[in-house]
Amino acid sequence: MARANYRVCLAMEAAEKGSEDKARKLIHAFKSRFADLVYTVHTIKKGEIRGKSSNVNHAVRELAKLDGDRNREVIEAVVSVFDADTCFAADYFECISYHFCIADPVTRRSQVYFAPVLFDRNTHSVSPVIRIIDVAWSTAVMSMSIPGYPLRLALSTYSIPMDLAIGMGFWDTTPEAMGEDYHTSLKCYLATQGRLKTVPVFSPSSQCHIAGQDFWREFRDRWVQMKRHAWGVLDFSYGVRMALTRELERLPESYFEAWSVDPSTGARVNLYQRKRVPGGVTLTFLYFHLYETFIFPVHVMFASALVPFVVPGAGPAFLQPLVSRIWGFLGGGVADVHPLIPVVLQVVDRARGVFTVFLVCLIVLFEMQHEWCANKRWDVKTRGEEAVKRLGKRSVLAAGSRQWVYMLEWPMYLGVPVFMGTALVWTKWRQLFTDQLLYVVAAKPVVHVLDPVETTGMEVDDKRDSVRRRSSKEE
C-alpha cells in the first residue's frame, strides 16, 4: 500500500541548520519505499509566525501545486499531518482509505479524520510528573472519540482532504494559529458552517514524551511546552471574531452539492449526505469546548482558591477566623450568606464523589487501552499459510507495557488542571501586551542509527529532487 499510495513530504525549516541535507539523505534512503517522497524548505515571511502552522501551510501549498502540475484530481488526495516523533500503525491508513472510498464524492471532501494520541514510545524514561501530565492530555482528547459525539478536535495529528484544505485557504500563519491543530479544526468547522464531518480512527498515534537530562530540565521544558499549548486561548477570541464578523470566507453551497438522477424516479438528487446533527448545534458544542479548554480552568482555579476564604462556612473550621477578619476589613463584619450558596456547595461536594467513580473507570479503561495499543495489538497476526503482522513494522523506539508502579501516579492527575490553569493565566497576562509569540519546541528522544545513505547505496538524482524543492524565497 505504501509503495502505491503514500506520498510523503518532509516539511523542513530553513532556520534549522542542515535541514536540507537531512531531507535529502532521508529521500535517498527511503524513496523506494513510497509512491513518492519529496521535501519542502520553508522560510519565514513577513507577517508569519514561526511554528508548525506556517510550515505545514507552505508544504501543503507546494503539494497542491505539484498535483496541479501533474493534472491530478486534487479531490482524491488526503493530507495527513504528523509530527516527527509520531508513529502510526498500518490500520490507521486502511481506515482512512475505507471511509474515504465508501463516502460519495461530495461528502468525502468535507470529511476529516482524527485519531487519539498515546504517549507511549519512551514512557519508562521520563519522570512520573511528565508522564501523568501527558496522560491527562491524552485522555482529554480521547473523550471526543465517543461514537455519535457531534464534535472532535485534533491533537497534533489529523488527516484532511486536499480539496477542503484548498477551499478553506490552507493553514493560517498569524499569531492566532500558534495552536495549529486546534486552530485548523476550528477553521474547518467555521468554513463549513458546522457541516464538517469527523471520523474517529481508533488506531492511536504513538508519540514521545519530552526528554531531558534530569527532572528539573524535563519539567522546565514541559512548562514551556504547556505555555505554547496555552496560547491556543487566542482561538477563543478568533472563534468569536469569525462568528461576529464572518471575516473567514465560508465555503459556497456548491461545495456541498453533487447532483445525480435517481434511476427509479427520474428526479434530481443531491449526493451529499447531511449530518444527523445540524451545523448550528455542532458550532454550539465547538464554542462550549473552546470555553471549557481555555477559560473554564482559570475560573475553577480562582473559585476553588477564593471560596474558602470569602464564603463563611465554605472552608475548614481553622479558616473561619480569617474569613471573619476579611469581612471585618471589608466593613460590617461577616455578611449573611444567601440560602442558595450552601445548597450549591453541597451539590459540588456530591459531584466530587460522583467524579471519583468516573475517575476510577477512566483509570481502568486507560490502562487496558494502553496495554492493547502499546503491546498486544502488535502481536496480532493474519490467518493463512504464513503469519504476517498486519500493522506493519514497529519503531525501534517503543516502551511496551506500563509498569504497575505507575498506578501510584494517578493521584497527581488531579493536579494537572492546576498546572494547565497556571499556564493559561500566564498566557492571558502576556496577551495584554503582545501577540508576537515565540514558538519553542521541546526536546524529544533521539535514536542513533547507521547513516541511511551508506546502508542503502542509492544514487542521488539531483535534477529530480531540485524540481520538488520550492522554497519560500522563490515565491
Short mmCIF file of C-alpha atoms in Angstrom, two decimals:
data_model
loop_
_atom_site.label_atom_id
_atom_site.label_comp_id
_atom_site.label_asym_id
_atom_site.label_seq_id
_atom_site.Cartn_x
_atom_site.Cartn_y
_atom_site.Cartn_z
CA MET A 1 0.00 0.00 0.00
CA ALA A 2 2.82 2.43 0.84
CA ARG A 3 4.58 1.95 -2.48
CA ALA A 4 1.35 2.52 -4.38
CA ASN A 5 -0.42 5.24 -2.40
CA TYR A 6 1.78 7.02 0.14
CA ARG A 7 3.21 10.33 -0.98
CA VAL A 8 5.44 11.61 1.80
CA CYS A 9 6.50 15.24 2.14
CA LEU A 10 9.24 16.21 4.59
CA ALA A 11 8.38 19.76 5.67
CA MET A 12 11.73 21.29 6.62
CA GLU A 13 12.55 24.71 8.05
CA ALA A 14 15.29 26.85 6.52
CA ALA A 15 16.10 28.15 10.02
CA GLU A 16 17.27 24.67 11.03
CA LYS A 17 20.90 24.24 10.11
CA GLY A 18 21.43 21.26 7.82
CA SER A 19 17.71 20.59 7.35
CA GLU A 20 18.00 20.31 3.58
CA ASP A 21 20.86 17.81 3.77
CA LYS A 22 18.89 15.80 6.31
CA ALA A 23 15.88 15.67 3.97
CA ARG A 24 17.99 14.62 1.01
CA LYS A 25 19.56 11.78 2.97
CA LEU A 26 16.16 10.50 4.02
CA ILE A 27 14.88 10.69 0.44
CA HIS A 28 17.88 8.81 -0.93
CA ALA A 29 17.45 6.13 1.71
CA PHE A 30 13.71 5.56 1.60
CA LYS A 31 12.37 6.82 -1.73
CA SER A 32 11.85 3.25 -2.96
CA ARG A 33 9.53 2.52 -0.02
CA PHE A 34 6.82 5.01 -1.06
CA ALA A 35 4.93 6.10 -4.14
CA ASP A 36 6.64 9.45 -3.81
CA LEU A 37 8.99 11.12 -1.34
CA VAL A 38 9.68 14.84 -1.59
CA TYR A 39 10.63 17.71 0.68
CA THR A 40 9.95 21.41 1.03
CA VAL A 41 12.01 24.12 2.72
CA HIS A 42 10.07 26.88 4.45
CA THR A 43 11.48 30.33 5.07
CA ILE A 44 9.58 32.66 7.40
CA LYS A 45 7.87 35.51 5.54
CA LYS A 46 6.89 38.90 6.87
CA GLY A 47 3.75 38.61 8.97
CA GLU A 48 4.15 34.87 9.54
CA ILE A 49 4.71 33.36 12.95
CA ARG A 50 7.37 30.75 13.41
CA GLY A 51 5.92 27.31 14.05
CA LYS A 52 4.17 24.26 12.72
CA SER A 53 1.23 26.07 11.14
CA SER A 54 3.29 28.22 8.76
CA ASN A 55 5.48 25.24 7.86
CA VAL A 56 2.50 22.98 7.11
CA ASN A 57 0.84 25.78 5.14
CA HIS A 58 3.90 26.10 2.90
CA ALA A 59 4.29 22.34 2.43
CA VAL A 60 0.63 21.70 1.54
CA ARG A 61 0.58 24.60 -0.89
CA GLU A 62 3.61 23.10 -2.64
CA LEU A 63 1.92 19.69 -2.78
CA ALA A 64 -1.19 21.29 -4.26
CA LYS A 65 0.99 22.90 -6.96
CA LEU A 66 2.62 19.55 -7.65
CA ASP A 67 -0.81 17.96 -8.05
CA GLY A 68 -1.77 20.70 -10.47
CA ASP A 69 1.42 20.19 -12.48
CA ARG A 70 0.59 16.52 -12.86
CA ASN A 71 -3.08 17.19 -13.72
CA ARG A 72 -4.19 15.04 -10.82
CA GLU A 73 -7.64 15.14 -9.31
CA VAL A 74 -6.96 17.01 -6.09
CA ILE A 75 -10.13 15.60 -4.53
CA GLU A 76 -8.53 12.16 -4.44
CA ALA A 77 -5.76 13.26 -2.08
CA VAL A 78 -5.93 13.24 1.73
CA VAL A 79 -3.30 15.23 3.60
CA SER A 80 -2.15 13.68 6.89
CA VAL A 81 -0.23 15.98 9.25
CA PHE A 82 2.21 14.31 11.64
CA ASP A 83 4.97 15.44 13.95
CA ALA A 84 8.44 13.98 13.50
CA ASP A 85 8.06 11.78 16.61
CA THR A 86 4.70 10.32 15.54
CA CYS A 87 4.27 6.67 14.61
CA PHE A 88 1.13 5.15 13.13
CA ALA A 89 0.17 1.54 12.53
CA ALA A 90 -0.92 0.47 9.06
CA ASP A 91 -4.58 0.19 10.07
CA TYR A 92 -4.77 3.99 10.50
CA PHE A 93 -4.31 4.47 6.76
CA GLU A 94 -6.52 1.47 5.99
CA CYS A 95 -9.30 3.07 8.00
CA ILE A 96 -8.93 6.41 6.26
CA SER A 97 -8.90 4.74 2.84
CA TYR A 98 -12.03 2.75 3.68
CA HIS A 99 -14.09 5.72 4.90
CA PHE A 100 -12.85 7.90 2.04
CA CYS A 101 -13.79 5.33 -0.58
CA ILE A 102 -17.27 4.45 0.73
CA ALA A 103 -18.28 8.13 1.01
CA ASP A 104 -19.89 9.77 -2.00
CA PRO A 105 -17.66 12.20 -3.94
CA VAL A 106 -19.16 15.34 -2.38
CA THR A 107 -19.32 14.07 1.20
CA ARG A 108 -15.73 12.86 1.28
CA ARG A 109 -14.34 16.34 0.61
CA SER A 110 -15.89 17.71 3.83
CA GLN A 111 -14.82 14.75 5.94
CA VAL A 112 -11.73 14.77 8.18
CA TYR A 113 -10.14 12.05 10.28
CA PHE A 114 -8.92 12.31 13.87
CA ALA A 115 -7.11 9.71 15.94
CA PRO A 116 -6.43 9.74 19.69
CA VAL A 117 -2.87 10.24 20.89
CA LEU A 118 -0.89 7.87 23.08
CA PHE A 119 2.40 8.93 24.67
CA ASP A 120 3.99 5.51 24.91
CA ARG A 121 7.23 5.44 22.96
CA ASN A 122 9.55 6.46 25.82
CA THR A 123 7.20 6.24 28.79
CA HIS A 124 9.75 4.42 31.02
CA SER A 125 12.46 7.04 30.63
CA VAL A 126 10.61 10.14 31.90
CA SER A 127 9.64 11.30 35.37
CA PRO A 128 6.20 10.50 36.87
CA VAL A 129 5.13 14.16 36.68
CA ILE A 130 5.79 14.38 32.94
CA ARG A 131 4.12 11.03 32.38
CA ILE A 132 0.88 11.93 34.18
CA ILE A 133 0.62 15.35 32.51
CA ASP A 134 0.73 13.71 29.09
CA VAL A 135 -1.70 11.01 30.23
CA ALA A 136 -4.19 13.74 31.19
CA TRP A 137 -3.64 15.47 27.84
CA SER A 138 -4.21 12.19 26.02
CA THR A 139 -7.38 11.19 27.91
CA ALA A 140 -8.94 14.62 27.35
CA VAL A 141 -8.72 14.16 23.57
CA MET A 142 -9.89 10.54 23.72
CA SER A 143 -13.14 11.69 25.31
CA MET A 144 -14.15 13.18 21.95
CA SER A 145 -13.81 9.82 20.19
CA ILE A 146 -17.15 8.61 21.56
CA PRO A 147 -19.25 7.38 18.59
CA GLY A 148 -22.01 9.81 17.77
CA TYR A 149 -20.42 12.79 19.51
CA PRO A 150 -21.02 15.84 17.26
CA LEU A 151 -17.57 17.38 17.64
CA ARG A 152 -13.94 16.32 17.55
CA LEU A 153 -10.83 18.46 17.77
CA ALA A 154 -7.39 17.40 16.59
CA LEU A 155 -4.36 16.97 18.78
CA SER A 156 -1.08 17.02 16.87
CA THR A 157 -2.14 14.56 14.13
CA TYR A 158 -5.07 14.52 11.73
CA SER A 159 -5.97 13.90 8.09
CA ILE A 160 -7.85 16.35 5.87
CA PRO A 161 -8.90 16.19 2.18
CA MET A 162 -6.74 18.33 -0.05
CA ASP A 163 -9.88 19.80 -1.58
CA LEU A 164 -11.00 21.08 1.84
CA ALA A 165 -7.53 22.48 2.55
CA ILE A 166 -7.67 24.47 -0.67
CA GLY A 167 -11.27 25.54 -0.10
CA MET A 168 -10.62 26.99 3.36
CA GLY A 169 -7.49 28.85 2.21
CA PHE A 170 -4.93 26.40 3.63
CA TRP A 171 -3.43 26.89 7.08
CA ASP A 172 -3.28 30.25 8.85
CA THR A 173 0.13 31.72 9.62
CA THR A 174 -0.85 34.54 12.00
CA PRO A 175 -0.20 34.52 15.78
CA GLU A 176 -3.69 33.08 16.35
CA ALA A 177 -2.53 29.87 14.67
CA MET A 178 0.05 29.06 17.37
CA GLY A 179 -2.06 26.04 18.39
CA GLU A 180 -2.01 24.67 14.85
CA ASP A 181 -4.09 21.51 15.43
CA TYR A 182 -6.90 23.14 17.43
CA HIS A 183 -6.89 26.19 15.18
CA THR A 184 -7.13 24.18 11.98
CA SER A 185 -10.01 22.14 13.41
CA LEU A 186 -11.76 25.37 14.35
CA LYS A 187 -11.20 26.85 10.90
CA CYS A 188 -12.61 23.73 9.22
CA TYR A 189 -15.78 23.87 11.30
CA LEU A 190 -16.28 27.58 10.66
CA ALA A 191 -15.53 27.36 6.93
CA THR A 192 -18.11 24.57 6.52
CA GLN A 193 -20.59 26.32 8.89
CA GLY A 194 -20.59 23.31 11.18
CA ARG A 195 -21.22 20.79 8.42
CA LEU A 196 -17.75 19.27 8.76
CA LYS A 197 -17.91 15.50 9.25
CA THR A 198 -15.33 13.97 11.56
CA VAL A 199 -14.43 10.29 11.51
CA PRO A 200 -12.77 8.86 14.63
CA VAL A 201 -9.94 6.49 13.78
CA PHE A 202 -9.44 4.03 16.60
CA SER A 203 -5.78 3.50 15.93
CA PRO A 204 -3.91 5.93 18.21
CA SER A 205 -0.83 7.76 17.09
CA SER A 206 2.21 6.82 19.14
CA GLN A 207 4.22 9.79 20.34
CA CYS A 208 7.10 10.62 22.66
CA HIS A 209 7.20 12.47 25.94
CA ILE A 210 9.66 15.32 26.09
CA ALA A 211 13.13 14.21 27.11
CA GLY A 212 15.55 15.97 29.45
CA GLN A 213 18.79 15.21 31.23
CA ASP A 214 17.17 15.47 34.66
CA PHE A 215 13.79 16.07 36.30
CA TRP A 216 14.07 19.86 36.54
CA ARG A 217 15.07 20.24 32.92
CA GLU A 218 12.21 17.97 31.86
CA PHE A 219 9.77 19.91 34.00
CA ARG A 220 11.02 23.25 32.67
CA ASP A 221 10.69 22.04 29.08
CA ARG A 222 7.19 20.71 29.79
CA TRP A 223 6.24 24.08 31.28
CA VAL A 224 7.49 25.83 28.14
CA GLN A 225 5.51 23.39 26.03
CA MET A 226 2.38 23.89 28.15
CA LYS A 227 2.65 27.66 27.73
CA ARG A 228 2.83 27.15 23.97
CA HIS A 229 -0.29 24.99 24.13
CA ALA A 230 -1.97 27.60 26.33
CA TRP A 231 -1.51 30.20 23.58
CA GLY A 232 -4.40 28.34 22.00
CA VAL A 233 -6.52 30.71 24.09
CA LEU A 234 -6.22 33.01 21.07
CA ASP A 235 -8.53 30.55 19.29
CA PHE A 236 -11.33 31.56 21.64
CA SER A 237 -11.20 35.19 20.55
CA TYR A 238 -10.59 34.08 16.95
CA GLY A 239 -13.72 31.94 17.00
CA VAL A 240 -15.84 34.73 18.48
CA ARG A 241 -14.49 37.25 15.95
CA MET A 242 -15.15 34.95 13.00
CA ALA A 243 -18.70 34.30 14.21
CA LEU A 244 -19.47 38.01 14.58
CA THR A 245 -17.66 39.41 11.55
CA ARG A 246 -17.69 36.47 9.14
CA GLU A 247 -14.17 37.55 8.22
CA LEU A 248 -13.41 33.94 7.33
CA GLU A 249 -14.92 33.14 3.95
CA ARG A 250 -17.38 30.27 4.15
CA LEU A 251 -17.42 27.51 1.57
CA PRO A 252 -20.17 28.07 -1.03
CA GLU A 253 -23.27 25.88 -1.16
CA SER A 254 -21.99 24.39 -4.41
CA TYR A 255 -19.18 22.77 -2.39
CA PHE A 256 -21.81 20.54 -0.78
CA GLU A 257 -23.66 19.72 -3.99
CA ALA A 258 -23.25 16.89 -6.47
CA TRP A 259 -26.45 16.30 -8.40
CA SER A 260 -27.43 12.99 -9.94
CA VAL A 261 -30.57 11.40 -11.32
CA ASP A 262 -32.46 8.78 -9.33
CA PRO A 263 -32.99 5.91 -11.84
CA SER A 264 -36.20 4.78 -10.12
CA THR A 265 -37.96 8.17 -10.11
CA GLY A 266 -36.02 10.25 -12.60
CA ALA A 267 -35.72 13.05 -10.04
CA ARG A 268 -32.51 15.01 -9.46
CA VAL A 269 -30.98 14.26 -6.06
CA ASN A 270 -28.02 15.69 -4.19
CA LEU A 271 -25.49 13.00 -3.30
CA TYR A 272 -24.30 14.97 -0.27
CA GLN A 273 -25.26 13.18 2.94
CA ARG A 274 -26.14 15.69 5.64
CA LYS A 275 -25.00 15.20 9.20
CA ARG A 276 -27.52 13.94 11.73
CA VAL A 277 -26.61 16.88 13.95
CA PRO A 278 -27.34 20.33 12.44
CA GLY A 279 -24.41 22.63 11.84
CA GLY A 280 -25.66 25.14 14.41
CA VAL A 281 -25.66 22.51 17.14
CA THR A 282 -22.12 21.47 16.16
CA LEU A 283 -20.90 25.07 16.40
CA THR A 284 -22.55 25.37 19.82
CA PHE A 285 -20.55 22.36 21.01
CA LEU A 286 -17.46 23.90 19.41
CA TYR A 287 -17.70 27.15 21.36
CA PHE A 288 -18.50 25.23 24.53
CA HIS A 289 -15.29 23.22 24.18
CA LEU A 290 -13.29 26.36 23.46
CA TYR A 291 -14.61 27.84 26.70
CA GLU A 292 -14.07 24.56 28.56
CA THR A 293 -10.46 24.29 27.37
CA PHE A 294 -9.17 27.84 27.65
CA ILE A 295 -11.44 29.80 30.00
CA PHE A 296 -13.14 27.43 32.43
CA PRO A 297 -9.92 26.03 34.03
CA VAL A 298 -8.94 29.54 35.13
CA HIS A 299 -12.40 30.20 36.58
CA VAL A 300 -12.34 26.93 38.51
CA MET A 301 -8.83 27.52 39.82
CA PHE A 302 -9.62 31.00 41.13
CA ALA A 303 -13.03 29.97 42.50
CA SER A 304 -11.55 26.97 44.34
CA ALA A 305 -8.84 29.18 45.84
CA LEU A 306 -11.10 32.08 46.88
CA VAL A 307 -14.32 30.42 48.06
CA PRO A 308 -12.90 29.01 51.34
CA PHE A 309 -11.62 32.49 52.27
CA VAL A 310 -14.60 34.64 51.33
CA VAL A 311 -17.68 32.45 51.87
CA PRO A 312 -18.45 31.84 55.57
CA GLY A 313 -18.72 28.14 56.33
CA ALA A 314 -17.41 27.04 52.94
CA GLY A 315 -13.90 26.21 54.13
CA PRO A 316 -12.41 24.22 57.01
CA ALA A 317 -13.02 25.40 60.58
CA PHE A 318 -9.49 26.75 61.12
CA LEU A 319 -10.06 29.28 58.31
CA GLN A 320 -13.19 30.81 59.81
CA PRO A 321 -11.33 33.39 61.96
CA LEU A 322 -9.53 34.52 58.80
CA VAL A 323 -12.85 34.78 56.95
CA SER A 324 -14.24 36.93 59.76
CA ARG A 325 -11.23 39.24 59.56
CA ILE A 326 -11.61 39.57 55.79
CA TRP A 327 -15.24 40.58 56.09
CA GLY A 328 -14.41 42.85 59.02
CA PHE A 329 -11.78 44.58 56.88
CA LEU A 330 -14.31 44.99 54.08
CA GLY A 331 -16.64 46.60 56.64
CA GLY A 332 -19.56 45.50 58.80
CA GLY A 333 -18.49 42.06 59.92
CA VAL A 334 -19.46 38.69 58.41
CA ALA A 335 -22.15 39.07 55.78
CA ASP A 336 -25.24 36.93 55.62
CA VAL A 337 -24.90 34.01 53.20
CA HIS A 338 -27.63 33.60 50.63
CA PRO A 339 -29.51 30.31 51.30
CA LEU A 340 -28.76 29.12 47.78
CA ILE A 341 -24.97 29.20 48.31
CA PRO A 342 -24.83 26.31 50.87
CA VAL A 343 -27.03 24.26 48.53
CA VAL A 344 -24.64 24.88 45.63
CA LEU A 345 -21.62 23.95 47.73
CA GLN A 346 -23.33 20.75 48.84
CA VAL A 347 -24.11 19.84 45.24
CA VAL A 348 -20.46 20.44 44.34
CA ASP A 349 -19.32 18.14 47.16
CA ARG A 350 -21.68 15.42 45.92
CA ALA A 351 -20.40 15.92 42.38
CA ARG A 352 -16.85 15.32 43.60
CA GLY A 353 -17.95 11.93 44.90
CA VAL A 354 -19.55 11.03 41.58
CA PHE A 355 -16.44 12.25 39.77
CA THR A 356 -14.35 9.81 41.79
CA VAL A 357 -16.35 6.91 40.35
CA PHE A 358 -15.80 8.14 36.81
CA LEU A 359 -12.10 8.69 37.52
CA VAL A 360 -11.70 5.07 38.62
CA CYS A 361 -13.42 3.94 35.41
CA LEU A 362 -11.10 6.18 33.41
CA ILE A 363 -8.03 4.69 35.10
CA VAL A 364 -9.12 1.12 34.38
CA LEU A 365 -10.06 1.79 30.77
CA PHE A 366 -6.92 3.80 30.05
CA GLU A 367 -4.64 1.08 31.42
CA MET A 368 -6.44 -1.52 29.30
CA GLN A 369 -6.30 0.68 26.23
CA HIS A 370 -2.61 1.46 26.71
CA GLU A 371 -1.74 -2.22 27.09
CA TRP A 372 -3.63 -3.12 23.92
CA CYS A 373 -2.31 -0.27 21.78
CA ALA A 374 1.29 -0.28 23.01
CA ASN A 375 1.78 -4.02 23.22
CA LYS A 376 -0.88 -6.62 22.43
CA ARG A 377 -2.15 -5.36 19.09
CA TRP A 378 1.34 -5.65 17.62
CA ASP A 379 1.28 -9.40 18.25
CA VAL A 380 -1.93 -9.96 16.27
CA LYS A 381 -1.20 -11.81 13.05
CA THR A 382 -3.28 -12.54 9.98
CA ARG A 383 -4.52 -16.04 9.35
CA GLY A 384 -3.15 -18.02 6.45
CA GLU A 385 -0.29 -20.17 5.40
CA GLU A 386 2.19 -17.61 6.69
CA ALA A 387 1.57 -15.50 9.78
CA VAL A 388 2.09 -11.83 8.97
CA LYS A 389 1.86 -8.91 11.35
CA ARG A 390 -0.82 -6.75 9.77
CA LEU A 391 0.14 -3.48 11.49
CA GLY A 392 3.43 -3.13 9.66
CA LYS A 393 6.92 -2.65 11.01
CA ARG A 394 7.11 -1.23 14.52
CA SER A 395 9.51 1.52 15.50
CA VAL A 396 12.63 0.59 17.43
CA LEU A 397 11.63 3.25 19.98
CA ALA A 398 8.74 1.51 21.76
CA ALA A 399 8.38 1.14 25.52
CA GLY A 400 5.67 -1.51 25.63
CA SER A 401 3.59 -2.21 28.75
CA ARG A 402 3.23 0.24 31.62
CA GLN A 403 4.62 -0.82 35.00
CA TRP A 404 2.37 -1.49 37.98
CA VAL A 405 4.07 1.23 39.99
CA TYR A 406 2.60 3.78 37.57
CA MET A 407 -0.77 3.24 39.26
CA LEU A 408 0.59 5.26 42.20
CA GLU A 409 0.92 8.29 39.92
CA TRP A 410 -2.81 8.68 39.29
CA PRO A 411 -3.50 10.95 42.33
CA MET A 412 -1.30 13.54 40.59
CA TYR A 413 -3.86 13.50 37.76
CA LEU A 414 -6.00 15.85 39.89
CA GLY A 415 -3.21 18.44 39.90
CA VAL A 416 -2.86 18.67 36.11
CA PRO A 417 -5.74 21.20 35.75
CA VAL A 418 -3.86 23.49 38.16
CA PHE A 419 -0.72 23.17 36.04
CA MET A 420 -2.68 23.98 32.88
CA GLY A 421 -4.65 26.74 34.58
CA THR A 422 -1.43 28.41 35.69
CA ALA A 423 -0.14 28.36 32.11
CA LEU A 424 -3.44 29.87 30.92
CA VAL A 425 -3.20 32.67 33.48
CA TRP A 426 0.35 33.44 32.32
CA THR A 427 -0.84 33.42 28.69
CA LYS A 428 -3.78 35.74 29.34
CA TRP A 429 -1.49 38.17 31.13
CA ARG A 430 1.01 38.14 28.27
CA GLN A 431 -1.77 38.59 25.73
CA LEU A 432 -2.47 42.05 27.19
CA PHE A 433 0.92 43.20 25.93
CA THR A 434 1.79 41.22 22.80
CA ASP A 435 0.71 38.63 20.28
CA GLN A 436 4.19 38.25 18.77
CA LEU A 437 4.82 34.76 20.05
CA LEU A 438 7.94 32.62 20.06
CA TYR A 439 7.37 29.02 19.03
CA VAL A 440 9.67 26.83 21.15
CA VAL A 441 9.93 23.09 20.54
CA ALA A 442 10.81 20.82 23.46
CA ALA A 443 13.48 18.16 23.09
CA LYS A 444 12.43 14.62 22.20
CA PRO A 445 14.44 11.38 22.48
CA VAL A 446 16.98 10.64 19.77
CA VAL A 447 17.62 7.23 18.23
CA HIS A 448 21.10 6.76 16.78
CA VAL A 449 21.19 4.62 13.64
CA LEU A 450 23.61 3.96 10.83
CA ASP A 451 23.85 6.52 8.06
CA PRO A 452 20.90 5.59 5.80
CA VAL A 453 22.73 6.68 2.67
CA GLU A 454 25.64 4.40 3.41
CA THR A 455 23.38 1.44 4.20
CA THR A 456 21.26 1.69 1.07
CA GLY A 457 23.80 2.66 -1.57
CA MET A 458 21.14 4.57 -3.53
CA GLU A 459 22.20 7.05 -6.16
CA VAL A 460 21.42 10.76 -5.94
CA ASP A 461 19.09 12.24 -8.55
CA ASP A 462 19.88 15.94 -8.17
CA LYS A 463 17.69 17.13 -11.03
CA ARG A 464 14.59 15.29 -9.87
CA ASP A 465 14.92 16.46 -6.28
CA SER A 466 15.67 20.07 -7.19
CA VAL A 467 12.40 20.38 -9.11
CA ARG A 468 10.49 19.49 -5.96
CA ARG A 469 12.43 21.81 -3.73
CA ARG A 470 10.40 25.00 -3.98
CA SER A 471 11.43 27.28 -1.14
CA SER A 472 9.52 30.31 0.14
CA LYS A 473 12.20 32.59 -1.28
CA GLU A 474 11.18 31.64 -4.82
CA GLU A 475 7.52 32.68 -4.39
#
